[in-house]
mmCIF file of C-alpha atoms in Angstrom:
data_model
loop_
_atom_site.group_PDB
_atom_site.id
_atom_site.type_symbol
_atom_site.label_atom_id
_atom_site.label_comp_id
_atom_site.label_asym_id
_atom_site.label_seq_id
_atom_site.Cartn_x
_atom_site.Cartn_y
_atom_site.Cartn_z
ATOM 1 C CA MET A 1 -27.771 73.161 -103.732
ATOM 2 C CA THR A 2 -31.336 72.316 -102.817
ATOM 3 C CA GLU A 3 -33.028 69.147 -104.028
ATOM 4 C CA THR A 4 -35.229 71.268 -106.274
ATOM 5 C CA GLU A 5 -32.158 72.800 -107.941
ATOM 6 C CA MET A 6 -30.528 69.380 -108.357
ATOM 7 C CA ARG A 7 -33.667 67.839 -109.844
ATOM 8 C CA ARG A 8 -33.793 70.593 -112.454
ATOM 9 C CA VAL A 9 -30.175 70.016 -113.569
ATOM 10 C CA ALA A 10 -29.750 66.266 -113.029
ATOM 11 C CA PRO A 11 -33.057 64.413 -112.611
ATOM 12 C CA SER A 12 -31.321 61.008 -112.782
ATOM 13 C CA ILE A 13 -30.049 61.624 -109.224
ATOM 14 C CA PHE A 14 -33.608 60.921 -108.098
ATOM 15 C CA ALA A 15 -34.170 57.659 -110.027
ATOM 16 C CA THR A 16 -35.747 55.085 -107.684
ATOM 17 C CA THR A 17 -35.566 52.116 -110.051
ATOM 18 C CA ALA A 18 -32.996 50.719 -112.456
ATOM 19 C CA HIS A 19 -33.226 51.034 -116.207
ATOM 20 C CA GLU A 20 -35.078 48.128 -117.802
ATOM 21 C CA SER A 21 -31.810 46.857 -119.328
ATOM 22 C CA ARG A 22 -30.467 45.858 -115.871
ATOM 23 C CA SER A 23 -30.754 42.359 -114.424
ATOM 24 C CA ASP A 24 -32.313 41.421 -111.073
ATOM 25 C CA ARG A 25 -28.831 41.369 -109.486
ATOM 26 C CA PHE A 26 -28.467 45.108 -110.064
ATOM 27 C CA LYS A 27 -29.458 46.908 -106.872
ATOM 28 C CA PRO A 28 -30.750 50.399 -107.761
ATOM 29 C CA ILE A 29 -30.065 52.376 -104.606
ATOM 30 C CA PRO A 30 -31.237 55.916 -105.506
ATOM 31 C CA THR A 31 -28.393 58.396 -105.473
ATOM 32 C CA ILE A 32 -30.539 60.852 -103.544
ATOM 33 C CA GLU A 33 -30.769 58.384 -100.637
ATOM 34 C CA VAL A 34 -26.985 58.014 -100.508
ATOM 35 C CA LEU A 35 -26.634 61.790 -100.847
ATOM 36 C CA ARG A 36 -28.965 62.400 -97.916
ATOM 37 C CA GLY A 37 -26.800 60.067 -95.836
ATOM 38 C CA LEU A 38 -23.711 62.065 -96.793
ATOM 39 C CA MET A 39 -25.492 65.330 -95.980
ATOM 40 C CA ALA A 40 -26.208 63.982 -92.501
ATOM 41 C CA GLU A 41 -22.429 63.489 -92.193
ATOM 42 C CA GLY A 42 -21.795 67.170 -93.015
ATOM 43 C CA PHE A 43 -21.226 66.932 -96.784
ATOM 44 C CA VAL A 44 -23.208 69.389 -98.897
ATOM 45 C CA PRO A 45 -23.793 69.241 -102.680
ATOM 46 C CA VAL A 46 -22.352 72.343 -104.344
ATOM 47 C CA GLY A 47 -22.618 71.291 -107.993
ATOM 48 C CA VAL A 48 -24.201 68.598 -110.174
ATOM 49 C CA LYS A 49 -24.182 67.573 -113.823
ATOM 50 C CA GLN A 50 -25.754 64.801 -115.870
ATOM 51 C CA SER A 51 -24.740 63.058 -119.082
ATOM 52 C CA ALA A 52 -26.937 63.323 -122.131
ATOM 53 C CA SER A 53 -28.511 60.149 -123.533
ATOM 54 C CA ARG A 54 -29.682 59.514 -127.085
ATOM 55 C CA THR A 55 -31.493 56.346 -126.031
ATOM 56 C CA GLU A 56 -35.190 56.920 -125.511
ATOM 57 C CA GLY A 57 -36.211 56.483 -121.871
ATOM 58 C CA LYS A 58 -32.662 56.491 -120.494
ATOM 59 C CA ALA A 59 -32.426 60.158 -119.519
ATOM 60 C CA ASP A 60 -33.856 59.537 -116.047
ATOM 61 C CA PHE A 61 -31.272 56.821 -115.316
ATOM 62 C CA THR A 62 -28.111 58.109 -116.941
ATOM 63 C CA LYS A 63 -24.724 58.958 -115.460
ATOM 64 C CA HIS A 64 -24.482 61.920 -113.094
ATOM 65 C CA LEU A 65 -21.803 63.631 -111.020
ATOM 66 C CA ILE A 66 -22.207 65.439 -107.690
ATOM 67 C CA ARG A 67 -19.594 67.719 -106.134
ATOM 68 C CA LEU A 68 -19.640 67.581 -102.330
ATOM 69 C CA ARG A 69 -17.931 69.796 -99.781
ATOM 70 C CA ARG A 70 -17.677 69.739 -95.992
ATOM 71 C CA VAL A 71 -19.372 72.742 -94.394
ATOM 72 C CA ASP A 72 -18.858 71.818 -90.747
ATOM 73 C CA ASP A 73 -15.054 71.890 -90.718
ATOM 74 C CA GLY A 74 -14.830 75.476 -89.462
ATOM 75 C CA LYS A 75 -12.909 76.677 -92.517
ATOM 76 C CA THR A 76 -13.639 79.902 -94.354
ATOM 77 C CA TYR A 77 -12.564 80.560 -97.930
ATOM 78 C CA ARG A 78 -11.687 83.597 -99.983
ATOM 79 C CA VAL A 79 -11.251 84.268 -103.670
ATOM 80 C CA GLY A 80 -8.049 82.543 -104.746
ATOM 81 C CA ASP A 81 -8.304 79.688 -102.237
ATOM 82 C CA THR A 82 -8.402 76.027 -103.227
ATOM 83 C CA VAL A 83 -11.007 73.792 -101.590
ATOM 84 C CA CYS A 84 -10.978 70.010 -101.259
ATOM 85 C CA GLU A 85 -14.102 68.269 -102.544
ATOM 86 C CA ILE A 86 -15.471 64.778 -103.063
ATOM 87 C CA LEU A 87 -16.901 63.822 -106.445
ATOM 88 C CA LEU A 88 -19.647 61.184 -106.432
ATOM 89 C CA LYS A 89 -20.433 59.557 -109.774
ATOM 90 C CA ASN A 90 -23.252 57.080 -110.329
ATOM 91 C CA ALA A 91 -25.801 55.802 -112.840
ATOM 92 C CA ASN A 92 -28.765 53.449 -112.724
ATOM 93 C CA ASP A 93 -28.433 52.316 -116.339
ATOM 94 C CA GLY A 94 -25.347 50.160 -115.809
ATOM 95 C CA THR A 95 -22.815 52.674 -117.168
ATOM 96 C CA SER A 96 -21.273 53.470 -113.782
ATOM 97 C CA ALA A 97 -20.899 52.061 -110.301
ATOM 98 C CA TYR A 98 -20.851 54.456 -107.372
ATOM 99 C CA GLU A 99 -17.428 56.054 -107.784
ATOM 100 C CA LEU A 100 -15.744 58.440 -105.363
ATOM 101 C CA LEU A 101 -12.909 60.710 -106.460
ATOM 102 C CA ALA A 102 -10.897 63.511 -104.941
ATOM 103 C CA GLY A 103 -11.435 66.972 -106.344
ATOM 104 C CA LEU A 104 -10.060 70.462 -105.873
ATOM 105 C CA PHE A 105 -12.087 73.585 -106.510
ATOM 106 C CA ARG A 106 -10.372 76.868 -107.271
ATOM 107 C CA ILE A 107 -12.513 79.679 -105.891
ATOM 108 C CA ARG A 108 -10.961 82.245 -108.197
ATOM 109 C CA CYS A 109 -12.168 80.768 -111.467
ATOM 110 C CA MET A 110 -14.977 78.499 -110.262
ATOM 111 C CA ASN A 111 -13.342 75.733 -112.278
ATOM 112 C CA SER A 112 -13.035 72.349 -110.585
ATOM 113 C CA LEU A 113 -10.293 69.831 -111.235
ATOM 114 C CA VAL A 114 -9.871 66.178 -110.359
ATOM 115 C CA THR A 115 -6.738 65.078 -108.570
ATOM 116 C CA GLN A 116 -4.913 61.795 -108.517
ATOM 117 C CA THR A 117 -4.090 61.330 -104.857
ATOM 118 C CA GLY A 118 -1.496 58.601 -105.216
ATOM 119 C CA THR A 119 -2.467 55.685 -103.016
ATOM 120 C CA ILE A 120 -6.193 56.113 -103.640
ATOM 121 C CA ASP A 121 -7.119 57.088 -107.177
ATOM 122 C CA ALA A 122 -10.806 56.273 -106.903
ATOM 123 C CA ILE A 123 -13.085 54.045 -104.863
ATOM 124 C CA LYS A 124 -15.843 52.142 -106.630
ATOM 125 C CA VAL A 125 -18.898 50.648 -104.926
ATOM 126 C CA ARG A 126 -20.965 48.123 -106.874
ATOM 127 C CA HIS A 127 -24.751 48.190 -106.898
ATOM 128 C CA SER A 128 -25.058 45.383 -104.350
ATOM 129 C CA GLY A 129 -25.120 45.021 -100.567
ATOM 130 C CA ASP A 130 -25.208 48.003 -98.210
ATOM 131 C CA VAL A 131 -24.320 50.622 -100.796
ATOM 132 C CA GLY A 132 -25.089 53.656 -98.608
ATOM 133 C CA ALA A 133 -22.734 52.650 -95.782
ATOM 134 C CA LYS A 134 -19.965 51.702 -98.223
ATOM 135 C CA VAL A 135 -20.206 55.051 -100.009
ATOM 136 C CA ILE A 136 -20.065 57.005 -96.735
ATOM 137 C CA GLU A 137 -17.044 54.982 -95.577
ATOM 138 C CA GLY A 138 -15.353 55.464 -98.940
ATOM 139 C CA THR A 139 -16.035 59.198 -98.837
ATOM 140 C CA TYR A 140 -14.021 59.611 -95.646
ATOM 141 C CA ARG A 141 -11.188 57.498 -97.045
ATOM 142 C CA VAL A 142 -10.973 59.592 -100.189
ATOM 143 C CA LEU A 143 -11.289 62.855 -98.241
ATOM 144 C CA ASN A 144 -8.473 61.981 -95.841
ATOM 145 C CA GLU A 145 -6.177 61.025 -98.697
ATOM 146 C CA ALA A 146 -7.247 63.931 -100.905
ATOM 147 C CA GLU A 147 -6.404 66.591 -98.336
ATOM 148 C CA ARG A 148 -2.736 65.889 -99.071
ATOM 149 C CA THR A 149 -3.239 67.438 -102.485
ATOM 150 C CA LEU A 150 -4.013 70.799 -100.889
ATOM 151 C CA VAL A 151 -0.256 71.345 -100.528
ATOM 152 C CA ALA A 152 -0.021 71.636 -104.318
ATOM 153 C CA PRO A 153 -0.973 75.338 -104.559
ATOM 154 C CA GLN A 154 1.832 76.289 -102.160
ATOM 155 C CA ASP A 155 4.411 73.825 -103.460
ATOM 156 C CA TRP A 156 3.793 74.416 -107.145
ATOM 157 C CA SER A 157 3.750 78.178 -106.671
ATOM 158 C CA ALA A 158 7.392 77.999 -105.569
ATOM 159 C CA HIS A 159 8.511 76.661 -108.959
ATOM 160 C CA LYS A 160 9.060 79.226 -111.697
ATOM 161 C CA LEU A 161 8.712 77.954 -115.265
ATOM 162 C CA ASN A 162 10.723 79.395 -118.128
ATOM 163 C CA ARG A 163 9.097 79.754 -121.535
ATOM 164 C CA ASP A 164 10.282 76.347 -122.751
ATOM 165 C CA GLU A 165 8.908 74.632 -119.646
ATOM 166 C CA GLN A 166 5.570 76.378 -120.054
ATOM 167 C CA GLN A 167 5.495 75.237 -123.677
ATOM 168 C CA ILE A 168 6.064 71.635 -122.582
ATOM 169 C CA VAL A 169 2.999 71.803 -120.313
ATOM 170 C CA ALA A 170 0.938 73.367 -123.094
ATOM 171 C CA GLU A 171 2.024 70.863 -125.745
ATOM 172 C CA ALA A 172 1.260 67.884 -123.515
ATOM 173 C CA ALA A 173 -2.183 69.335 -122.746
ATOM 174 C CA HIS A 174 -2.717 70.043 -126.446
ATOM 175 C CA ILE A 175 -2.238 66.376 -127.375
ATOM 176 C CA LEU A 176 -4.439 65.241 -124.486
ATOM 177 C CA ARG A 177 -7.276 67.502 -125.578
ATOM 178 C CA PHE A 178 -7.090 67.249 -129.360
ATOM 179 C CA GLY A 179 -4.943 64.207 -130.220
ATOM 180 C CA ASP A 180 -6.415 61.144 -131.896
ATOM 181 C CA ASN A 181 -5.588 57.550 -130.939
ATOM 182 C CA GLN A 182 -2.134 57.948 -132.513
ATOM 183 C CA GLY A 183 -1.534 61.308 -130.852
ATOM 184 C CA GLU A 184 -1.922 63.207 -134.119
ATOM 185 C CA VAL A 185 -3.434 66.693 -133.864
ATOM 186 C CA THR A 186 -5.192 68.429 -136.744
ATOM 187 C CA THR A 187 -6.906 71.336 -134.977
ATOM 188 C CA PRO A 188 -5.844 74.893 -135.865
ATOM 189 C CA ILE A 189 -5.830 75.681 -132.133
ATOM 190 C CA LYS A 190 -2.174 76.096 -131.100
ATOM 191 C CA PRO A 191 -0.590 74.820 -127.832
ATOM 192 C CA GLU A 192 0.513 78.322 -126.846
ATOM 193 C CA GLN A 193 -3.135 79.415 -126.748
ATOM 194 C CA PHE A 194 -3.527 77.261 -123.635
ATOM 195 C CA LEU A 195 -1.072 79.608 -121.880
ATOM 196 C CA ILE A 196 -3.153 82.754 -122.387
ATOM 197 C CA PRO A 197 -4.737 83.741 -119.027
ATOM 198 C CA ARG A 198 -8.398 84.676 -118.833
ATOM 199 C CA ARG A 199 -7.950 87.122 -115.968
ATOM 200 C CA HIS A 200 -5.296 89.598 -114.844
ATOM 201 C CA ASP A 201 -4.492 87.747 -111.605
ATOM 202 C CA ASP A 202 -3.310 84.733 -113.612
ATOM 203 C CA ARG A 203 -0.454 86.572 -115.310
ATOM 204 C CA ALA A 204 2.390 84.765 -113.545
ATOM 205 C CA ASP A 205 5.014 82.161 -114.455
ATOM 206 C CA ASP A 206 4.876 79.830 -111.458
ATOM 207 C CA LEU A 207 3.807 76.225 -112.032
ATOM 208 C CA TRP A 208 0.524 76.492 -110.086
ATOM 209 C CA THR A 209 -0.658 79.488 -112.111
ATOM 210 C CA VAL A 210 0.547 78.139 -115.460
ATOM 211 C CA TRP A 211 -1.099 74.794 -114.739
ATOM 212 C CA ASN A 212 -4.415 76.390 -113.761
ATOM 213 C CA VAL A 213 -4.447 78.614 -116.846
ATOM 214 C CA THR A 214 -3.760 75.596 -119.047
ATOM 215 C CA GLN A 215 -6.365 73.447 -117.311
ATOM 216 C CA GLU A 216 -9.048 76.109 -117.556
ATOM 217 C CA ASN A 217 -8.407 76.648 -121.275
ATOM 218 C CA VAL A 218 -8.537 72.895 -121.908
ATOM 219 C CA ILE A 219 -11.785 72.327 -120.033
ATOM 220 C CA ARG A 220 -13.730 75.506 -120.712
ATOM 221 C CA GLY A 221 -12.890 75.783 -124.410
ATOM 222 C CA GLY A 222 -13.650 78.965 -126.328
ATOM 223 C CA LEU A 223 -10.231 79.159 -128.033
ATOM 224 C CA ARG A 224 -10.418 80.374 -131.630
ATOM 225 C CA GLY A 225 -8.501 79.352 -134.734
ATOM 226 C CA ILE A 226 -8.751 79.381 -138.522
ATOM 227 C CA GLY A 227 -8.736 76.041 -140.265
ATOM 228 C CA ARG A 228 -9.689 74.797 -143.731
ATOM 229 C CA ASP A 229 -12.850 73.106 -144.935
ATOM 230 C CA ASP A 230 -12.919 70.160 -147.367
ATOM 231 C CA LEU A 231 -12.487 72.552 -150.288
ATOM 232 C CA GLY A 232 -9.490 74.286 -148.734
ATOM 233 C CA ARG A 233 -11.352 77.446 -147.887
ATOM 234 C CA PRO A 234 -10.568 79.265 -144.602
ATOM 235 C CA ARG A 235 -13.005 78.365 -141.818
ATOM 236 C CA ARG A 236 -13.219 79.929 -138.388
ATOM 237 C CA MET A 237 -13.596 77.543 -135.452
ATOM 238 C CA LYS A 238 -13.824 77.645 -131.678
ATOM 239 C CA SER A 239 -12.851 74.874 -129.270
ATOM 240 C CA ARG A 240 -15.724 73.326 -127.373
ATOM 241 C CA ALA A 241 -16.041 73.102 -123.609
ATOM 242 C CA VAL A 242 -15.574 69.633 -122.146
ATOM 243 C CA ASN A 243 -19.032 68.754 -120.819
ATOM 244 C CA GLY A 244 -18.915 64.956 -120.762
ATOM 245 C CA ILE A 245 -18.454 63.584 -117.240
ATOM 246 C CA ASP A 246 -15.980 60.840 -118.138
ATOM 247 C CA GLN A 247 -13.954 63.007 -120.518
ATOM 248 C CA ASP A 248 -13.787 65.795 -117.920
ATOM 249 C CA ILE A 249 -12.458 63.406 -115.267
ATOM 250 C CA LYS A 250 -10.024 61.707 -117.652
ATOM 251 C CA LEU A 251 -8.537 65.003 -118.862
ATOM 252 C CA ASN A 252 -8.268 66.450 -115.372
ATOM 253 C CA LYS A 253 -6.498 63.366 -114.045
ATOM 254 C CA ALA A 254 -3.998 63.392 -116.900
ATOM 255 C CA LEU A 255 -3.378 67.122 -116.547
ATOM 256 C CA TRP A 256 -2.791 66.660 -112.819
ATOM 257 C CA VAL A 257 -0.120 64.040 -113.544
ATOM 258 C CA ILE A 258 1.612 66.500 -115.893
ATOM 259 C CA GLY A 259 1.683 69.097 -113.123
ATOM 260 C CA GLU A 260 2.965 66.599 -110.555
ATOM 261 C CA LYS A 261 5.768 65.399 -112.815
ATOM 262 C CA MET A 262 6.821 68.947 -113.632
ATOM 263 C CA ALA A 263 6.888 69.767 -109.909
ATOM 264 C CA GLU A 264 9.050 66.709 -109.267
ATOM 265 C CA LEU A 265 11.496 67.702 -112.008
ATOM 266 C CA LYS A 266 11.758 71.263 -110.730
ATOM 267 C CA ALA A 267 12.246 70.133 -107.130
ATOM 268 C CA ALA A 268 15.037 67.746 -108.168
ATOM 269 C CA ARG A 269 17.116 70.500 -109.745
#
C-alpha cells in the first residue's frame, strides 16, 4: 500500500503528536516513522485498519493495525498458499503500546488470522526510549518464531475430522463469538452454520479446511437466522463482521488454540 492509500484508511498512522490526554512521559513516535524503518528492512504494508472513536478529537490518534509482509525473500505465492505476516498495532492516545504479533494470510480467501506462536505470543514496546530500533528488532524476533506456524497447513491437512469432531470445533467457536461472560449464547445463529463453506474449494473434511471455514464465518459474519423480538414476533437477523482490532485479534488467537489442540488430539491417536 502507498502512504496515500494508508492515510485514506487509517489517518492515525500519521499522527506526529500524542493525544492531549497523555502525560509528558509518553513519547509519541509516529507510526509512519517506524513503518518507514521497517520498509527499509524489506517489510511492506499490505493492509491497514483503524479503530473508530466516539471521543471528539481522538480519531487522529486512535488505535490502528498494519499488516506487513516481506517482499525480498524470493518467495512467490499462488491462490491457496498461506503467507507469514507481521501485525503492528499502535495508538497515540494511550490505548495501545507498539505491539507485534505473528499473522498468517490465506491467499485463497484474503482472510487473515493471528497465530499464537508458543514461545512468543506478542512483543510490546512502550512509548519511551528508542522505539524505532526496538520495534525493528522485535519484528525479526516475531517473524523467526512465526515461520514455525507455516507448517500448520500441511500438518492440519493430514487430519480428517468426523462430523462430531467438526461439531466440536464449531461449538467452541460459537461460544467464543456469541457467548456472554458466563458462556451463555442467545443468538439464533447455530454452530453448524460455521461449517458451511463459502467456496467450492473449501468442501473438505480435513482440520485445516474445517478450521479455515469456521474462522472465516466467525470473522466475516453474514450468517442469517430468525430470532424473536421483545414481543415474541419472528425477526430476521444477520451476524456482523468482526471489525474491532482487539476483538479480531482475541478471537483469532482463541480459534488458533482450538485448532492446535484438535491437531494434538488427532496426532496422539
